[in-house]
Amino acid sequence: MSVELRDLRKAFGHVTALDDVSLTIAPGEFLALLGPSGSGKTTLLRVLAGLEFPDSGEVVIDNRSMHGVPARQRGVGFVFQHYALFRHMTVARNIAFGINVRPRHRRPKAREIRARVQSLLDLMEIGHLGQRYPEQISGGQRQRVALARALAIEPKLLLLDEPFGALDAKVRKNLRIWLRMLHDKMGLTSIFVTHDQTEAMEMADRIAVLRSGRIEEVGPPAKLYAEPASIFVHEFLGESVRFSGTVADGRMRVDALPDVGTATCSPSGPAVALIRPHEIGLLPGPGPARCERQETLGPLRRTRISVLDQAFDVLTPDGMWTPAVGQTCRLDLTRARVYPAADDRPG
Amino acid sequence: MRIAQRSALPGFAPSFAVTLVWLSLIVLIPLAALALRPWELGVLGVWRSVTEPRVVAALRLSFGTAALAAAINVPIGLLIAWVMVRYRFYGRNLADSLIDMPLALPTAVAGISLTALFAPKGWIGALLVPLGIKVAYTPLGILVALIFVGLPFVVRTLEPIIMDLPLEAEEVAATLGARRAQIVARIVLPALLPALLAGFGAALARGVGEYGSVIFIAGNMPMISEIAPLLIVIRLEQLDYAGAAALGLVMLLASFVILLLLNLLQRRMIVHA
C-alpha cells in the first residue's frame, strides 16, 4: 500500500513540529525517519496514524485521503517505543484486542481468534508466553508482543516509533534483523522512527533525514552516506572530519593546510570540506600534520592526526603506509566533499 | 525484623520505638479500652445491648446509607476527577479547591446549611415538596449529607491514578480499532478499578463514622432516621458507658471487616495492574 504525504504542517503553540513535509512511500518499502530529537519524526508518525492532526496538508494512504478519518478506521499498525501493552491483560488478550473490539458481525469465532493469536505468537517466536502478563516477560519479548498486537489487525502499513529504543544492544541487534525479515515475509509497508543512524542504515530501503520539522534529504542509505546533499546529513550519517576554507576558481583551499587543494564545482567563497575518516589519505613527507597516536583494530589502523588546533582519527587498511608516532606527514583530501559555508546552519 | 544487623539505613531502633509508642498511645490503647469496656455487662448483656431493635435499625441505617452514598460518589467522583485531570478550563483552580470544601468545613456547618437548603421551605426543599420528595428529616437527608462529605475522598483517591494512566495505552487501543466507549470499558476502567474500590472504601468509612453533618438533617427519629453514632452519644448521655462501648465495638468490627475485604479485593486486582 502506498503512502503519500503532501505539504504537511503542524505546530504546537509556537513550536513548529512539521514544516511543509512531502514524501511518497512505495508499497513494500521499509522507510526510516531519522533525525535528532525534536526534529519532528515522531509527530510525523503520529500524524500518519491519526493520533495527531496536521494544521494543513494531506495524508493519502492507499490512494485514499485520510482527512477526517479517525485512527481506529485507518487500519494502521502502530508500535510505541515503550510498547504500551495493556497491563491488566495477558499477552494473548493483548494480541487479540484489535480483533475483540470489532463489531460482532465482523468478529471471527472465539476458536478462530485463539488460533490466530497462537499463530502470531509462534511467528514472534514467543509461542509459550500467551498466558503471561506483560510485567512477567522481558523487554525484548514485550516488543514482540506489541508487534504481534499491531499485526493482529492485519495492517498493510506498520508504523514503529523507536522500536528498539528501550532494549539493550545485543537484543536490539537480533531484533533488527528479525524485524526486517518479518517485513519482507509479510509484504508490509513499514515506516520506523529512529535517532540511531546505524539502525537506519542497516534496516531501511530508504532513509528520510529530518531536521527541525523539514525533510533534509531522502534516499537509499548507501547514497545518503556516499553523497550527502548537505553538511547536516553528512555529519549526521557516520563520522565526519571537517575543514573550513575557501573556494576559488573551482578549487577548495583548506585554511589549516595551505598546500592541500581539492577540485570542486562548489561556488566560490567560504566553504566547508567534509571527509570520512577512512577517506583521508596519509602521504609521506614533511607537512603540517603530525601523528599523535596509533592503534591497530583488527584489519584497520587508526591514526590520530593533529593539524594546528584540530585533531581527528584517520582509518587506513592494515599494511598501508602510516607515519610513526611523532612523525609528520602530508594529507590527501581529494575525496572530501565541499559545501558552501552558508549551508552550515545549526541543526 | 533486623534490629541488631548493621544497615545502610541506620536509625531503625529509635524510629521503630517512636512509631510503636505513638501508635500505642493514639490507636492501640484507646481501641483496647473500647474492646474491653463492654464486657462488664457480661456476654449476654453485650449481646442484648447490641441486638435491641433500635440499635439494629441504627446500624443498618448507618452502614446502608454510607454504602449507598459511597456507591453514588464513585461514578460522580470518577467523572469529576477525570474532568479535573484531563481538561484545562477556566475556573479549574476554583473548582479544585471547592472539591476539598467538605473536608475543610466544620461538619456541623455543612449539616446546618444542607438542612436549610433541603428543609421544606429551603431553596431546594421547596422545589421538591410539590414532587412529594422530602429530604430533610428523613433517611434521604442522611444520604445527601453523606454524599456531600464522601465526595472528596473519591475524587482525591482517583486523581493521581488518572494522572498516571498511560495515554499511549488509549492511543494504541484506538489504532487497533477500538471505539471510545470500548477504550473506556476495556482499558481505562480496569486500570482504575483498584482506585475506585479504594475511593469507595474511604468514602464508606467516612460515611459510617459521620456525625456532625448528619444529625442536623436527619431528624433523628428512632428506628427511622437515627444513625448509630448518635445512638452512642445518647447512651453516653444516659451514663450507659458500657452500652455505648458495646455499640462502638460492633461498629469498629464491622468497619474493620468491610475495609479488610475491600483491601483484599483491591490487592487481587493490583497483582497484574
XYZ file of C-alpha atoms in Angstrom:
620
model
C 0.000 0.000 0.000
C 1.388 3.370 -0.932
C 1.590 6.353 1.350
C 1.758 9.943 0.287
C 2.361 12.971 2.466
C 1.557 16.331 0.914
C 2.768 19.629 2.368
C 2.158 18.617 5.962
C 2.413 21.325 8.564
C 1.930 21.032 12.271
C 2.740 23.404 15.105
C 2.375 23.002 18.852
C 1.902 26.545 20.066
C 4.961 28.390 18.803
C 6.969 25.261 18.129
C 6.908 24.041 14.547
C 6.946 20.256 14.535
C 6.356 19.690 10.833
C 7.251 22.287 8.256
C 5.996 21.522 4.767
C 6.747 17.805 4.704
C 6.096 15.938 1.464
C 7.089 12.338 0.947
C 5.977 9.317 -1.056
C 6.432 5.797 0.242
C 6.178 2.920 -2.215
C 4.295 -0.304 -1.442
C 6.528 -2.807 0.350
C 9.069 -0.199 1.282
C 10.850 -0.062 4.628
C 11.464 3.593 5.332
C 13.414 5.065 8.237
C 12.653 8.519 9.596
C 15.976 9.586 11.001
C 16.758 12.750 12.871
C 17.871 14.261 16.153
C 15.329 14.527 18.959
C 12.853 17.316 18.347
C 13.172 17.039 14.576
C 9.513 16.084 14.201
C 9.881 12.425 13.297
C 7.550 11.105 15.986
C 4.986 13.794 15.184
C 5.087 12.725 11.553
C 4.439 9.117 12.558
C 1.553 10.134 14.812
C 0.010 12.205 12.042
C 0.155 9.150 9.803
C -1.597 7.031 12.441
C -4.298 9.624 13.042
C -3.182 10.304 16.610
C -2.288 13.864 15.696
C -3.921 16.114 13.157
C -1.923 18.285 10.744
C -2.657 22.012 10.626
C -2.569 21.784 6.843
C -1.575 19.319 4.162
C -2.804 15.849 3.469
C -2.058 12.215 4.225
C -3.026 9.776 1.489
C -2.863 6.065 2.280
C -3.597 3.605 -0.496
C -4.931 6.419 -2.689
C -7.463 7.392 -0.062
C -7.283 10.738 1.717
C -7.096 10.304 5.488
C -8.625 13.695 6.114
C -11.249 13.238 8.825
C -10.566 9.504 9.135
C -10.063 8.658 12.831
C -7.204 6.442 14.000
C -9.467 3.455 14.594
C -10.622 3.385 10.970
C -7.204 3.703 9.354
C -6.138 0.094 9.840
C -2.595 1.184 10.521
C -0.476 -0.787 12.973
C 1.380 1.352 15.500
C 4.123 0.169 17.854
C 5.063 2.562 20.602
C 8.569 2.995 21.909
C 7.548 1.762 25.341
C 5.154 -0.797 23.856
C 2.057 0.497 25.716
C 0.918 -3.036 26.472
C -2.321 -3.404 28.407
C -1.023 -4.357 31.820
C -4.198 -5.953 33.100
C -4.458 -8.363 30.161
C -2.494 -11.486 29.370
C -0.193 -11.467 26.368
C -2.778 -13.441 24.383
C -5.581 -10.994 25.241
C -3.311 -8.086 24.364
C -2.772 -9.537 20.926
C -6.437 -10.391 20.456
C -7.564 -6.886 21.451
C -7.820 -5.487 17.939
C -9.944 -8.458 16.870
C -12.094 -8.483 20.001
C -13.181 -4.872 19.612
C -14.593 -5.448 16.142
C -18.346 -5.256 15.734
C -19.859 -8.720 16.266
C -20.634 -9.435 12.618
C -17.013 -8.848 11.653
C -15.550 -10.743 14.577
C -14.346 -14.304 13.960
C -15.386 -17.129 16.288
C -13.578 -17.430 19.610
C -11.757 -20.543 18.435
C -10.528 -18.796 15.292
C -9.319 -15.827 17.314
C -7.405 -18.163 19.611
C -5.808 -19.895 16.660
C -4.848 -16.586 15.085
C -3.310 -15.332 18.322
C -1.349 -18.554 18.667
C -0.027 -18.328 15.128
C 1.052 -14.739 15.761
C 2.756 -15.799 18.985
C 4.555 -18.528 17.060
C 5.523 -16.093 14.330
C 7.028 -13.858 17.015
C 8.817 -16.888 18.463
C 7.120 -16.415 21.835
C 4.556 -19.201 21.480
C 4.735 -20.224 25.138
C 4.079 -16.780 26.634
C 0.383 -16.364 25.821
C -0.866 -16.695 29.378
C 1.758 -14.429 30.968
C 1.141 -10.831 31.905
C 3.279 -8.079 30.362
C 5.178 -7.484 33.588
C 6.240 -11.124 33.687
C 8.183 -11.047 30.404
C 11.407 -9.382 29.255
C 11.781 -6.166 27.286
C 12.537 -7.922 24.008
C 9.525 -10.183 24.485
C 7.298 -7.183 25.220
C 8.478 -5.635 21.995
C 7.407 -8.760 20.129
C 4.031 -8.745 21.859
C 3.481 -5.111 20.869
C 4.373 -6.024 17.319
C 2.082 -9.065 17.302
C -0.764 -6.941 18.665
C -0.273 -4.405 15.862
C -0.070 -7.169 13.244
C -3.220 -8.895 14.515
C -5.413 -6.336 12.749
C -3.617 -7.243 9.517
C -2.420 -3.734 8.755
C -0.887 -3.024 5.398
C 1.041 -0.142 6.902
C 3.120 -0.619 10.035
C 4.443 2.348 11.998
C 7.154 1.886 14.612
C 8.297 4.616 16.986
C 11.874 3.975 18.109
C 11.130 0.258 18.161
C 14.430 -0.727 19.752
C 14.995 2.329 21.895
C 14.354 0.628 25.206
C 16.347 -2.544 24.567
C 19.924 -3.438 25.317
C 22.446 -3.581 22.492
C 22.500 -7.317 21.883
C 18.730 -7.876 21.878
C 18.437 -4.827 19.667
C 20.751 -6.199 17.022
C 18.935 -9.548 16.795
C 15.520 -7.913 16.680
C 16.585 -5.598 13.874
C 17.475 -8.409 11.527
C 14.399 -10.368 12.558
C 12.057 -7.411 12.046
C 13.451 -6.701 8.617
C 12.883 -10.349 7.639
C 9.359 -10.224 9.020
C 8.626 -7.110 6.990
C 9.729 -8.820 3.795
C 7.915 -12.055 4.602
C 4.594 -10.381 5.351
C 4.721 -7.943 2.468
C 4.273 -4.955 4.774
C 4.936 -1.323 4.147
C 6.766 -0.047 7.214
C 7.879 3.314 8.489
C 10.031 3.495 11.556
C 11.396 6.337 13.581
C 14.902 6.257 14.949
C 17.667 8.575 16.022
C 20.231 5.807 15.586
C 21.889 6.121 12.180
C 23.382 2.607 12.246
C 19.917 1.192 12.785
C 18.507 3.211 9.904
C 21.399 2.297 7.583
C 21.139 -1.390 8.442
C 17.389 -1.847 8.076
C 15.878 0.676 5.744
C 15.346 0.680 1.985
C 15.346 4.446 2.147
C 16.118 6.954 4.849
C 14.398 10.308 5.255
C 16.574 12.606 7.324
C 14.541 15.128 9.295
C 15.738 18.348 10.784
C 13.599 20.908 12.627
C 10.404 19.657 11.045
C 11.718 19.538 7.487
C 12.874 16.665 5.355
C 16.502 17.390 4.698
C 17.122 14.531 2.288
C 15.564 11.209 1.250
C 17.376 8.336 -0.386
C 18.827 4.846 -0.109
C 21.255 4.534 2.848
C 24.329 3.957 0.660
C 23.629 7.040 -1.435
C 22.964 9.220 1.592
C 26.214 8.049 3.115
C 28.321 8.408 -0.012
C 26.869 11.582 -1.467
C 25.043 13.521 1.228
C 23.466 16.665 -0.150
C 24.155 18.826 2.864
C 26.548 19.365 5.725
C 23.839 18.281 8.174
C 23.231 14.921 6.530
C 26.971 14.342 6.110
C 27.637 14.866 9.767
C 24.506 13.047 10.939
C 25.209 9.875 8.977
C 28.526 8.448 10.004
C 31.644 10.128 11.228
C 32.907 13.263 9.518
C 36.060 15.320 9.745
C 35.533 18.961 8.888
C 37.901 21.533 7.390
C 36.968 25.107 6.695
C 38.457 27.052 3.833
C 37.692 28.972 0.689
C 36.713 28.004 -2.828
C 38.252 29.961 -5.658
C 38.421 29.027 -9.364
C 36.959 25.588 -8.762
C 39.482 24.666 -6.089
C 38.937 24.405 -2.356
C 41.804 25.626 -0.174
C 41.774 24.470 3.417
C 42.812 27.233 5.825
C 44.901 24.940 8.008
C 46.637 23.232 5.084
C 47.736 25.841 2.542
C 49.262 23.287 0.201
C 46.235 20.944 0.085
C 43.624 21.579 -2.533
C 40.509 19.762 -3.730
C 38.779 20.224 -7.045
C 35.129 21.163 -6.654
C 32.213 22.596 -8.545
C 31.018 24.405 -5.430
C 30.615 28.183 -5.963
C 33.453 30.478 -4.947
C 33.501 31.810 -1.403
C 33.831 30.463 2.126
C 33.332 26.710 2.174
C 33.412 23.606 4.334
C 35.075 20.350 3.289
C 33.819 17.134 4.902
C 35.519 13.787 4.678
C 35.104 10.398 6.367
C 37.996 9.091 8.489
C 38.683 6.260 6.029
C 38.741 8.622 3.036
C 41.667 10.703 4.271
C 44.945 9.780 2.646
C 48.248 9.901 4.538
C 51.330 10.649 2.415
C 54.977 10.529 3.497
C 56.940 13.747 3.562
C 57.238 16.834 5.715
C 53.899 18.509 6.263
C 51.695 20.265 8.762
C 50.092 17.051 10.034
C 51.587 15.177 12.958
C 50.858 11.667 14.171
C 49.872 11.667 17.855
C 48.901 8.074 18.477
C 48.258 4.859 16.635
C 46.273 1.674 17.264
C 45.542 -1.373 15.173
C 41.936 -2.529 15.261
C 41.915 -5.871 13.502
C 42.136 -5.123 9.759
C 42.214 -1.348 10.250
C 44.713 1.030 11.724
C 43.556 4.149 13.478
C 45.968 7.063 13.428
C 45.358 10.173 15.490
C 46.446 13.198 13.465
C 46.749 16.792 14.651
C 46.812 19.843 12.416
C 47.186 23.191 14.175
C 44.416 23.163 16.797
C 42.432 20.367 15.141
C 42.766 16.639 15.858
C 40.992 13.714 14.182
C 41.283 9.983 13.523
C 42.246 8.502 10.174
C 41.382 4.894 9.336
C 43.619 3.022 6.934
C 43.712 -0.649 5.953
C 46.455 -2.525 7.745
C 49.554 -2.576 5.553
C 49.197 0.936 4.110
C 51.908 3.423 4.951
C 51.262 5.479 8.059
C 53.515 7.896 9.923
C 55.103 6.738 13.175
C 54.064 8.473 16.376
C 55.621 11.935 16.452
C 56.389 11.904 12.725
C 54.877 14.485 10.366
C 53.132 13.762 7.087
C 51.047 15.250 4.296
C 47.317 14.811 3.882
C 45.357 13.831 0.786
C 41.836 15.286 0.930
C 40.836 14.713 -2.697
C 37.880 12.575 -1.639
C 36.416 15.351 0.511
C 33.002 16.803 -0.337
C 32.789 20.576 -0.418
C 29.757 22.591 0.680
C 29.262 26.358 0.729
C 29.780 27.594 4.294
C 26.437 29.399 4.070
C 24.711 25.982 4.253
C 26.108 25.416 7.676
C 23.064 26.391 9.759
C 22.986 24.978 13.226
C 20.671 21.963 13.320
C 12.986 -7.658 61.839
C 16.588 -6.576 61.549
C 17.188 -4.644 64.728
C 20.645 -5.967 65.502
C 22.031 -6.012 61.990
C 24.030 -3.157 60.607
C 22.051 -1.407 57.969
C 22.784 1.098 55.247
C 19.783 2.984 56.629
C 20.613 3.482 60.297
C 18.115 4.631 62.890
C 15.822 1.640 62.778
C 15.708 1.163 66.559
C 14.798 4.735 67.594
C 12.328 5.267 64.754
C 10.673 1.926 65.357
C 10.400 2.696 69.063
C 8.795 6.079 68.456
C 6.379 4.527 65.972
C 5.412 1.814 68.408
C 4.900 4.159 71.370
C 2.947 6.668 69.336
C 0.765 4.055 67.686
C 0.065 2.532 71.090
C -0.864 5.833 72.722
C -3.028 7.123 69.903
C -4.530 3.998 68.397
C -3.941 0.732 70.218
C -4.677 1.705 73.826
C -7.928 3.573 73.100
C -9.075 0.744 70.871
C -8.154 -1.793 73.531
C -10.144 0.177 76.075
C -13.086 0.196 73.695
C -12.753 -3.532 73.217
C -12.556 -4.251 76.971
C -15.173 -1.898 78.316
C -18.435 -3.552 77.168
C -17.757 -6.893 78.849
C -18.690 -5.575 82.295
C -22.247 -6.148 81.077
C -21.451 -9.831 80.634
C -21.537 -11.600 77.304
C -25.310 -11.877 77.363
C -25.667 -8.237 78.369
C -23.483 -7.116 75.444
C -25.469 -9.292 73.078
C -28.751 -7.854 74.351
C -27.374 -4.338 74.226
C -26.378 -4.564 70.557
C -29.424 -6.505 69.341
C -32.038 -4.092 70.616
C -34.303 -3.310 67.638
C -33.424 0.367 67.882
C -29.699 -0.451 67.722
C -30.090 -2.846 64.818
C -32.114 -0.260 62.913
C -29.485 2.413 63.577
C -26.633 0.146 62.467
C -28.478 -0.875 59.336
C -29.185 2.776 58.563
C -25.594 3.872 59.177
C -23.923 1.172 57.122
C -26.608 1.022 54.441
C -26.704 4.761 53.820
C -22.935 5.052 53.935
C -22.580 2.258 51.378
C -25.211 3.793 49.118
C -23.651 7.245 49.404
C -20.213 5.825 48.613
C -21.658 3.915 45.653
C -23.198 7.125 44.317
C -19.977 9.030 44.925
C -17.881 6.572 42.903
C -19.263 7.360 39.399
C -19.746 11.056 40.167
C -16.313 11.310 41.756
C -14.778 9.476 38.790
C -16.340 11.946 36.387
C -15.169 14.945 38.412
C -11.653 13.553 38.830
C -11.498 12.777 35.090
C -12.536 16.288 34.133
C -10.117 17.852 36.602
C -7.150 15.813 35.364
C -7.782 15.568 31.640
C -9.193 19.003 30.801
C -7.953 22.529 31.253
C -10.785 25.014 31.619
C -11.461 28.442 33.001
C -12.020 28.296 36.752
C -10.351 24.927 37.163
C -8.361 26.013 40.209
C -11.510 27.302 41.862
C -13.305 24.038 41.157
C -10.312 22.173 42.504
C -10.477 23.967 45.861
C -14.247 23.520 46.002
C -13.779 19.754 45.982
C -11.925 19.975 49.281
C -14.564 22.137 50.955
C -16.454 19.218 52.530
C -13.172 18.283 54.250
C -12.388 21.763 55.471
C -15.842 22.854 56.539
C -16.833 22.052 60.135
C -19.279 19.214 59.663
C -21.915 20.939 61.792
C -21.841 23.923 59.435
C -22.289 21.588 56.499
C -25.190 19.890 58.270
C -26.937 23.141 59.077
C -26.511 24.526 55.536
C -27.775 21.318 53.977
C -30.751 21.323 56.340
C -31.547 24.923 55.478
C -31.350 24.101 51.761
C -33.380 20.924 51.885
C -35.925 21.874 54.552
C -39.470 22.064 53.125
C -39.102 25.847 52.928
C -35.462 25.828 51.813
C -34.283 26.722 48.280
C -34.076 23.167 47.070
C -36.532 21.613 49.513
C -39.309 23.962 48.368
C -38.826 22.715 44.784
C -39.041 19.095 45.879
C -42.164 19.402 48.027
C -44.555 19.582 45.045
C -42.932 16.369 43.739
C -43.685 14.682 47.033
C -39.998 14.301 47.872
C -38.982 15.063 51.413
C -35.255 15.208 52.042
C -34.653 16.947 55.361
C -35.510 14.945 58.493
C -35.629 11.652 56.550
C -33.074 8.932 55.681
C -32.805 10.638 52.294
C -31.377 13.655 54.108
C -28.735 11.420 55.665
C -27.839 10.153 52.202
C -27.425 13.710 50.920
C -25.164 14.620 53.842
C -23.026 11.503 53.381
C -22.681 12.085 49.642
C -21.521 15.595 50.482
C -18.832 14.551 52.959
C -17.681 11.499 50.985
C -17.125 13.096 47.581
C -13.614 14.487 48.143
C -12.371 11.074 49.241
C -13.312 9.509 45.923
C -12.042 12.411 43.818
C -8.720 12.716 45.611
C -8.100 8.972 45.519
C -8.714 8.812 41.783
C -6.912 11.932 40.605
C -3.309 10.715 40.913
C -4.232 7.375 39.351
C -5.903 9.051 36.376
C -2.894 11.322 36.060
C -0.632 8.259 35.804
C -2.806 6.445 33.269
C -0.598 5.943 30.249
C -2.178 7.909 27.408
C -0.365 5.634 24.983
C -2.463 2.647 26.035
C -5.580 4.539 24.960
C -3.913 5.660 21.740
C -2.751 2.198 20.834
C -6.270 0.888 21.508
C -7.591 3.487 19.071
C -5.143 2.416 16.363
C -6.317 -1.161 16.917
C -9.837 -0.130 16.016
C -11.455 0.393 19.427
C -14.231 2.940 19.775
C -14.023 5.451 22.619
C -16.594 3.566 24.693
C -14.636 0.331 24.245
C -11.441 2.066 25.302
C -13.110 3.327 28.466
C -14.681 -0.044 29.267
C -11.701 -2.257 28.434
C -8.651 -0.116 29.095
C -9.459 2.811 31.363
C -11.912 1.330 33.860
C -9.949 -1.868 34.509
C -6.881 0.237 35.225
C -8.897 2.421 37.609
C -10.780 -0.386 39.347
C -8.439 -0.731 42.342
C -8.531 3.026 42.888
C -12.316 3.082 42.520
C -12.542 0.442 45.231
C -10.140 2.368 47.445
C -12.194 5.533 46.956
C -15.360 3.615 47.743
C -13.755 2.292 50.935
C -12.582 5.716 52.046
C -15.972 7.321 51.390
C -17.727 4.434 53.138
C -15.507 4.672 56.216
C -16.081 8.380 56.397
C -19.827 7.934 55.967
C -20.176 5.295 58.663
C -18.475 7.498 61.237
C -20.011 10.790 60.117
C -21.878 12.551 62.879
C -21.853 16.338 62.718
C -23.384 16.928 59.327
C -25.928 14.151 59.659
C -27.631 14.884 62.982
C -28.960 18.246 61.804
C -30.565 16.982 58.626
C -31.605 13.525 59.817
C -34.419 14.380 62.174
C -33.102 11.582 64.390
C -36.289 9.603 64.780
C -35.575 6.284 66.488
C -35.988 3.313 64.144
C -36.262 5.605 61.109
C -33.570 8.237 60.838
C -31.356 7.691 63.841
C -27.727 6.861 62.973
C -25.554 4.596 65.112
C -23.021 7.267 66.143
C -25.913 9.335 67.518
C -27.133 6.336 69.486
C -23.673 6.071 71.052
C -23.871 9.701 72.108
C -27.347 9.129 73.543
C -26.083 6.169 75.582
C -23.171 8.240 76.847
C -25.549 10.963 77.946
C -27.518 8.329 79.846
C -24.248 7.347 81.512
C -24.523 3.886 79.906
C -20.799 3.803 79.129
C -20.594 0.037 78.662
C -23.586 0.051 76.296
C -22.012 2.888 74.286
C -18.748 0.950 74.129
C -20.572 -2.205 73.020
C -22.160 -0.352 70.119
C -18.818 1.246 69.318
C -17.156 -2.154 69.277
C -19.719 -3.536 66.850
C -19.173 -0.580 64.516
C -15.423 -0.977 64.818
C -15.535 -4.662 63.951
C -17.966 -4.201 61.085
C -15.902 -1.368 59.585
C -12.731 -3.381 60.033
C -14.144 -6.394 58.249
C -15.534 -4.308 55.377
C -12.274 -2.409 54.868
C -10.281 -5.621 55.102
C -12.414 -7.240 52.423
C -12.120 -4.180 50.186
C -8.377 -4.232 50.695
C -8.077 -7.883 49.800
C -10.191 -7.395 46.712
C -8.061 -4.447 45.710
C -4.852 -6.365 46.250
C -6.092 -9.138 43.998
C -6.743 -6.609 41.260
C -3.423 -4.854 41.605
C -1.410 -8.037 41.155
C -1.412 -7.638 37.397
C -2.111 -3.949 37.071
